Short mmCIF file of C-alpha atoms in Angstrom, two decimals:
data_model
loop_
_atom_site.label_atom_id
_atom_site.label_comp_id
_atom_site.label_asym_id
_atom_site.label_seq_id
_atom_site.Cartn_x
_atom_site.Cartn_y
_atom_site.Cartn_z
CA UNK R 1 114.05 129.27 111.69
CA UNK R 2 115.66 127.60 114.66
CA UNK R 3 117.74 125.05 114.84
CA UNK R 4 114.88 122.33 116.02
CA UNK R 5 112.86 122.57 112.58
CA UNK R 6 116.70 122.47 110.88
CA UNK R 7 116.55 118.42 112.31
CA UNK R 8 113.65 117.58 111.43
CA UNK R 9 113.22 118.14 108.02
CA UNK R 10 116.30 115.60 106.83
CA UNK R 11 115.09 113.20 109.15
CA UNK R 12 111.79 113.25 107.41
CA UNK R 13 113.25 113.44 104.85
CA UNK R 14 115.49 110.46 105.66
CA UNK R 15 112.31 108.69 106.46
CA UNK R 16 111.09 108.96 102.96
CA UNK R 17 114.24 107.64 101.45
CA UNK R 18 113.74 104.25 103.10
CA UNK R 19 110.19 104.14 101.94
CA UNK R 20 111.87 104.94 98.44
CA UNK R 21 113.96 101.89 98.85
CA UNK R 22 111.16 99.49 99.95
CA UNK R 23 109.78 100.20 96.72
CA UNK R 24 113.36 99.75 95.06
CA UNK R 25 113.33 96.20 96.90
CA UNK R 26 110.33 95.25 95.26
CA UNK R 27 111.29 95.85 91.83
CA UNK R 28 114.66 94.42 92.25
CA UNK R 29 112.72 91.23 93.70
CA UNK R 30 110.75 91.29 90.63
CA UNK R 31 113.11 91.39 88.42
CA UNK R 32 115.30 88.59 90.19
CA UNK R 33 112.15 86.49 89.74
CA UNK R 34 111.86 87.30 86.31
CA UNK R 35 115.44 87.66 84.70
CA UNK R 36 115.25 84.13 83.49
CA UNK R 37 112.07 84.59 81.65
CA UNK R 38 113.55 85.41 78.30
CA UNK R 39 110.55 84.08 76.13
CA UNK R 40 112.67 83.30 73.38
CA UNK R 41 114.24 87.05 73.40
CA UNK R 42 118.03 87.94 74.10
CA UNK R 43 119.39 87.48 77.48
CA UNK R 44 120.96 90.17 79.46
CA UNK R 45 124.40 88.33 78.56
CA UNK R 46 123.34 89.16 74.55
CA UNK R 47 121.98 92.97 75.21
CA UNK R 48 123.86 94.92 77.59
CA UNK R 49 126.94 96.68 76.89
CA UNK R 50 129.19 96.72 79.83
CA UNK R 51 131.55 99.67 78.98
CA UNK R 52 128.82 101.93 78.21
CA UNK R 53 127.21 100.74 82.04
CA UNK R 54 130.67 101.94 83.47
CA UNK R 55 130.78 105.24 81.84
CA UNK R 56 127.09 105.54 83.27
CA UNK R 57 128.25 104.37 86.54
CA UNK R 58 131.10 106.91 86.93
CA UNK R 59 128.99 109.55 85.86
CA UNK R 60 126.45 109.00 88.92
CA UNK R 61 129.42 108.86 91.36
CA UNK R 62 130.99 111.74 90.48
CA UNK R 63 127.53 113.94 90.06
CA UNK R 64 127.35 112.34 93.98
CA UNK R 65 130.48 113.95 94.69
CA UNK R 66 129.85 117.38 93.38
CA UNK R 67 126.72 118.16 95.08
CA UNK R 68 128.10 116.63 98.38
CA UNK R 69 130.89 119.13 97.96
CA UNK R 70 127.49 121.71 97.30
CA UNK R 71 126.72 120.60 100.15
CA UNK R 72 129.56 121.52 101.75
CA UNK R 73 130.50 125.01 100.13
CA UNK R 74 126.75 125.75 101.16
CA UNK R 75 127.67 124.94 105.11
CA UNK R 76 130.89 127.22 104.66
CA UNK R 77 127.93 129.99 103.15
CA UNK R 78 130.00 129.86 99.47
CA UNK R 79 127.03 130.90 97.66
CA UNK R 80 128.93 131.17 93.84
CA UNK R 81 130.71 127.54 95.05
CA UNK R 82 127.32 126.29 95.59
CA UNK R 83 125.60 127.07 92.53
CA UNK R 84 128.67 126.27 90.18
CA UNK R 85 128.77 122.91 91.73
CA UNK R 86 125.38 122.06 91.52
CA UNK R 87 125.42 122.96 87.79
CA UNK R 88 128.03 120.92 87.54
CA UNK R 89 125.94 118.13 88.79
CA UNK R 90 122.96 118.79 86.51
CA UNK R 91 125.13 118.59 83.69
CA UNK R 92 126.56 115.44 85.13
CA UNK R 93 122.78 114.21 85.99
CA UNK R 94 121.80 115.41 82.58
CA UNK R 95 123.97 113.18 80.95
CA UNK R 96 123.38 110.24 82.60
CA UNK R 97 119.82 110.05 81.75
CA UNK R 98 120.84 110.65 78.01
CA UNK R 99 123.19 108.04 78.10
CA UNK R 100 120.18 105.93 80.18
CA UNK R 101 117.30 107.31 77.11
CA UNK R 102 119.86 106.13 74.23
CA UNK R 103 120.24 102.97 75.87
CA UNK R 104 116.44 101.99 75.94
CA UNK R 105 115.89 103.99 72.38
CA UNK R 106 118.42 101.47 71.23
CA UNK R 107 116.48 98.24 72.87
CA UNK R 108 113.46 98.97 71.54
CA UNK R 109 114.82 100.09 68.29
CA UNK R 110 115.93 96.36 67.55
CA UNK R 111 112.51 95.26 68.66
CA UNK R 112 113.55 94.17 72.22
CA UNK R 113 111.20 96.45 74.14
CA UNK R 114 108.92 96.19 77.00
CA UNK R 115 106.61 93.66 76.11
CA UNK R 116 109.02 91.03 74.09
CA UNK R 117 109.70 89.07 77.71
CA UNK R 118 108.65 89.06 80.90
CA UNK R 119 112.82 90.13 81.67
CA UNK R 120 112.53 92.93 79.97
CA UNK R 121 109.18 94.35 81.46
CA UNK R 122 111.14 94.17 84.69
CA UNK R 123 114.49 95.17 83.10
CA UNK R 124 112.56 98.65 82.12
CA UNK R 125 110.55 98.94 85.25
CA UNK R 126 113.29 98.92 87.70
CA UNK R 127 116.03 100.39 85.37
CA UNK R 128 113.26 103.05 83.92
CA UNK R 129 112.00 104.09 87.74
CA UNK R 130 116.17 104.79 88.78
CA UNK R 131 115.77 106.88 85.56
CA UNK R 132 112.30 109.18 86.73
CA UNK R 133 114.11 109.84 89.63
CA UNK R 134 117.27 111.26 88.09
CA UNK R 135 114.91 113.23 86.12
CA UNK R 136 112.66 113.97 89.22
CA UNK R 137 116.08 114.83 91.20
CA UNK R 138 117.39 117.21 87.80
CA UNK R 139 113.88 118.84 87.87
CA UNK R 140 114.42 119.98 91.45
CA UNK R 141 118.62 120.95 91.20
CA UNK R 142 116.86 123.01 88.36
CA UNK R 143 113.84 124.70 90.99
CA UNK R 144 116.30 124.67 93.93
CA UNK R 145 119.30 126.84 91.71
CA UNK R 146 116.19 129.52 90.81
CA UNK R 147 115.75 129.80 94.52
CA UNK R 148 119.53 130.06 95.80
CA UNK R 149 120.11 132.94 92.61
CA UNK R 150 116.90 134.57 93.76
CA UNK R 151 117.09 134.23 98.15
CA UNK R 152 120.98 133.36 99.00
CA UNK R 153 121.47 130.78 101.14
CA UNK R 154 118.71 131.18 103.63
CA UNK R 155 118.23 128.36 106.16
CA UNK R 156 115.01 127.16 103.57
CA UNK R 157 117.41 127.22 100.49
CA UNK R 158 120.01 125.04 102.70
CA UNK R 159 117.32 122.97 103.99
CA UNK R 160 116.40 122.00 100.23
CA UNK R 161 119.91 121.61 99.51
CA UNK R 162 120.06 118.83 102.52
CA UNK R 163 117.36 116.91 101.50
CA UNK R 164 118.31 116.82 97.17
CA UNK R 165 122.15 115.78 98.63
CA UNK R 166 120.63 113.44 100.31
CA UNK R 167 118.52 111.80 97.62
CA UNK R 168 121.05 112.51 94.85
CA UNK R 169 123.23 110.09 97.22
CA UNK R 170 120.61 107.33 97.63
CA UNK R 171 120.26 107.36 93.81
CA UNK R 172 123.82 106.41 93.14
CA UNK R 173 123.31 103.77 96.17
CA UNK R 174 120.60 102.66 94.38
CA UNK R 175 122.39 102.80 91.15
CA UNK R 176 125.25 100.21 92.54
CA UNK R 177 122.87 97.50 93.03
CA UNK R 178 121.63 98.22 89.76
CA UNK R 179 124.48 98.10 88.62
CA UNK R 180 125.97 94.92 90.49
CA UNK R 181 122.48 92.82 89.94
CA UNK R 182 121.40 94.22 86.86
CA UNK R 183 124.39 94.44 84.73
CA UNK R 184 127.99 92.66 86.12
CA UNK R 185 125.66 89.76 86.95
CA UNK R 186 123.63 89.18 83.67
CA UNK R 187 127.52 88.48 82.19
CA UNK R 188 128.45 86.10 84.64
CA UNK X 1 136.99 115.34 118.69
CA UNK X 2 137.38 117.62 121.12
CA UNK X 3 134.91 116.80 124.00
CA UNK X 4 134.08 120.82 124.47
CA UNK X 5 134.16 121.81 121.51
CA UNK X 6 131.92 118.61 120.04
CA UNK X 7 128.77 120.00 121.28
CA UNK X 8 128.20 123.28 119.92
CA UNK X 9 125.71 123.49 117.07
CA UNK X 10 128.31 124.66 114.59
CA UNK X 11 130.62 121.28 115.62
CA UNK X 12 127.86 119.16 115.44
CA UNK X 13 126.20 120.47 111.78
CA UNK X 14 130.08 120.43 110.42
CA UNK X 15 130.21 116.51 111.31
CA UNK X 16 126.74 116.02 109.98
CA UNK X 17 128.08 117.55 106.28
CA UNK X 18 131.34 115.89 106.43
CA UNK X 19 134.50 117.36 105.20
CA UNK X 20 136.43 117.41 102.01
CA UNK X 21 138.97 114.75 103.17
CA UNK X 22 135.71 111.88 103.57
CA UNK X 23 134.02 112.97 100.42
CA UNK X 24 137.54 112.75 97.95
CA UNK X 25 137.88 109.10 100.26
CA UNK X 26 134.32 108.12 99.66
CA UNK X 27 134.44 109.01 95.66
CA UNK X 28 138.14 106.58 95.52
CA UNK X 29 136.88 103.78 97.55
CA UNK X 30 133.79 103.94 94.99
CA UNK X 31 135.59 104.29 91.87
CA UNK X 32 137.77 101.51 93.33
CA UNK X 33 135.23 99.29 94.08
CA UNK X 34 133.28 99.69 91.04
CA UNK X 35 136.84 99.49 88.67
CA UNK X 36 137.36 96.13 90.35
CA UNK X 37 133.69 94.35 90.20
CA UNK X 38 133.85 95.79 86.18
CA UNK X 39 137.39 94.41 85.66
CA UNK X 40 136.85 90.77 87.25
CA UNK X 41 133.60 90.74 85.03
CA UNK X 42 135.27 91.47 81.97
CA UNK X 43 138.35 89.74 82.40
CA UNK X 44 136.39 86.79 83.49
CA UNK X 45 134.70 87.36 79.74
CA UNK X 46 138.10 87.31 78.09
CA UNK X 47 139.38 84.55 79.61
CA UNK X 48 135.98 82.71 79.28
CA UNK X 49 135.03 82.13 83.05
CA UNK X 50 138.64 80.74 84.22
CA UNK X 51 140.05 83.59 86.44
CA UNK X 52 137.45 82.20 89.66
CA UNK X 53 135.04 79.48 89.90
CA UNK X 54 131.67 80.67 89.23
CA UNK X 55 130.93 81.46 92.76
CA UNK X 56 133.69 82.66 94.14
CA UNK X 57 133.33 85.37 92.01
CA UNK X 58 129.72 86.40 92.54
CA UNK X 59 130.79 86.66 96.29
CA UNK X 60 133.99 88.98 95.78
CA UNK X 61 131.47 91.13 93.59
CA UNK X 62 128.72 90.99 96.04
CA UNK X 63 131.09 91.99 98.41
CA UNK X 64 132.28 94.74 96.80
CA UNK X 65 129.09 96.09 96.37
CA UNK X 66 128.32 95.68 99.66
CA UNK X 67 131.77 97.37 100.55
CA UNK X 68 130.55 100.60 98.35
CA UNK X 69 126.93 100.95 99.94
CA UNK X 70 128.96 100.90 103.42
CA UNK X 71 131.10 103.69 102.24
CA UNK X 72 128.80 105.36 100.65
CA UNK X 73 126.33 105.42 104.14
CA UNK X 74 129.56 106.89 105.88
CA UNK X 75 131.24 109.34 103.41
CA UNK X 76 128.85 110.26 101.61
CA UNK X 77 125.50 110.26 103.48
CA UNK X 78 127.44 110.63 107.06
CA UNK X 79 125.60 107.96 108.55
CA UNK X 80 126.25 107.47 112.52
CA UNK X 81 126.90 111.98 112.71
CA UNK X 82 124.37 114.64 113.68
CA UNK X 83 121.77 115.04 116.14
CA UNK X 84 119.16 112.53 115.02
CA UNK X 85 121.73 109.39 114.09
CA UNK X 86 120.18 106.77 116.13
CA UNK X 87 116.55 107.79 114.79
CA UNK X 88 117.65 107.65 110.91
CA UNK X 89 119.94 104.32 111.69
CA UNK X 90 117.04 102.74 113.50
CA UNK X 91 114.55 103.91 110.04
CA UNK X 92 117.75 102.10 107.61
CA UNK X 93 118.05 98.85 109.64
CA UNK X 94 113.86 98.86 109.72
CA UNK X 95 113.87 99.29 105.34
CA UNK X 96 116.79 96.79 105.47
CA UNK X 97 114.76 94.36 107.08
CA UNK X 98 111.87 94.74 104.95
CA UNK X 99 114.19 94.52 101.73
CA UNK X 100 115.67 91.45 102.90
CA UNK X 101 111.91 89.86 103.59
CA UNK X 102 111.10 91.43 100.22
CA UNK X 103 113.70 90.36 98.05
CA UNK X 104 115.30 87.21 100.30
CA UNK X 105 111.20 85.67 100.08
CA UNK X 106 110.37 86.04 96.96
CA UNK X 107 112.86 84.70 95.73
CA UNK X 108 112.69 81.85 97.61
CA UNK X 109 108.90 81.19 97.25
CA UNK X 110 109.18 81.39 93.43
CA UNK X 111 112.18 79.01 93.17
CA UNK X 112 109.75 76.74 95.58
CA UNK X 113 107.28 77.61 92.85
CA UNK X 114 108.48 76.79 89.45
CA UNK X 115 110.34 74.15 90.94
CA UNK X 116 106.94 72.39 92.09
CA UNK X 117 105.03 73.41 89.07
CA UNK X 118 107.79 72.21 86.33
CA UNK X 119 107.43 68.82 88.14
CA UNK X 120 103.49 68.65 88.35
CA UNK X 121 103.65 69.37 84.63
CA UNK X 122 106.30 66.51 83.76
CA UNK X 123 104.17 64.08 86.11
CA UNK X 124 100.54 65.10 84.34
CA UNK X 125 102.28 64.92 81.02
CA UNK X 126 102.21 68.18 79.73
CA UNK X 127 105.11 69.21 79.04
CA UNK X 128 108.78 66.72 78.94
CA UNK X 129 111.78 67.59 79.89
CA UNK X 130 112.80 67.93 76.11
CA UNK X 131 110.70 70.50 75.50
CA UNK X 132 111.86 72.93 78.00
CA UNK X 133 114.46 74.15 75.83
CA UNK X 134 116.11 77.16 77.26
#
């Protein structure tokens, strides 16, 4: 593979990331619009549990730091660095989305799901679509460490690895506006 | 950077992955950033909204959020290094745009919106102000 296609592909890539975030945009605008709209349900202020946020929070920031450095040990061709580390990120990504599935099992378990106010229908939806991606983004770590323990790092392999780095990053971007709008600003 | 050395394919893929050194400063500035915002919030909880008025807070948090994405663009994501920089900063300032029409509209319209619609409603009768509890 030369070192033209090698460009391209993260830049597409890259290109699809921003699309990603238009759609982020929109749910965040929704649920700015809505947030208010409690319907005689509890208020962000009354629901969300900061602490537990912040565990979730550093969890995402350090599973972006381990595949970066994946990302790295794969440029420097450390094949056993690069699989250890992005195992190390699946576990991390792993539990973030428990944390994230215990959160909304415990919403809905004290009847404030989905369709008791028009906040939380946009609470889930944008909070719930950060989620499928994690577990899109864990499905492919999972795929993508099959392929480096069956071909090595091959310029395909390190391609892949590029392009989940790069949207394991944008999810914990994504994730501090979530975080910031979402959470920290319900308790103000 | 060495000028001669800069353009080789190797120098120019090892600036596009970053090093150790930006990724451990990244992940600190984050952590920093994110132990602050948390720690205003809950200390402005403790002390029941005293530390800052209302918002001069939501602008130091806004701005450390703001602080992290930047960060995050240039440690993490190496935004502004490798061969195609100006192409992917010219496809994040194009999505920027459209977030900010996204998210900076409709929040205006609908503020326009209930605003004018609460009114028409207190002026037809339907509804007075003493019944719009919350």
């Amino acid at each position: 593979m030369n070192e033209h296609t090698n460009d391209r592909v993260p830049f597409g890539f890259w290109v699809y990331l921003m699309s990603d975030c238009v759609l982020f945009a929109a749910l965040f605008a929704t649920y700015a619009v809505l947030r208010g709209e409690t319907f005689g349900g509890p208020s962000g202020a009354e629901l969300f549990s900061l602490p537990f946020v912040l565990a979730e929070t550093i969890i995402l920031l350090v599973s972006s730091a381990t595949i970066g450095l994946a990302m790295l040990a794969a440029h420097h061709k450390k094949k056993k660095e690069v699989i250890i580390l992005l195992l190390a990120t699946f576990a991390l990504g792993c539990a973030f989305l428990a944390m994230e599935v215990s959160e909304f099992a415990q919403f809905v378990r004290e009847g404030h799901g989905w369709q008791q106010s028009a906040f939380l229908s946009s609470f889930f939806t944008l909070v719930g679509t950060h989620g499928l991606h994690i577990f899109l983004g864990s499905l492919w770590m999972l795929v993508l460490l099959f392929h480096l323990l069956y071909k090595g790092l091959t310029p395909g392999t390190r391609s892949k690895l590029m392009c989940l780095t790069l949207f394991w990053h944008f999810l914990d971007i994504v994730w501090i506006f979530i975080f910031t709008f979402v959470y920290l600003f319900a308790l103000l | 950077m060495r000028t001669d050395y800069h353009n080789t394919p190797h120098a120019r893929a090892e600036s596009a992955y970053g090093s150790i050194h930006s990724y451990i400063f990244g992940f600190l500035f984050s952590i920093l950033c994110t132990g602050l915002a948390f720690g205003l919030v809950q200390w402005d909880l403790v002390t029941h909204h005293e530390i800052l008025p209302h918002g001069m807070l939501i602008l130091v948090i806004l701005v450390l959020a703001i602080a992290q994405l930047m960060a995050q663009l240039i440690f993490f994501l190496h935004l502004g290094k490798g061969s195609q920089s100006g192409w992917n900063a010219t496809v994040l300032a194009f999505a920027v745009l459209i977030v900010v029409i996204v998210v900076g509209g409709s929040l205006w319209i609908m503020s326009n919106l209930t605003h004018t619609s609460v009114e028409e409603m207190y002026i037809g009768g339907v509804i007075s102000p003493s019944t719009q509890a919350d």
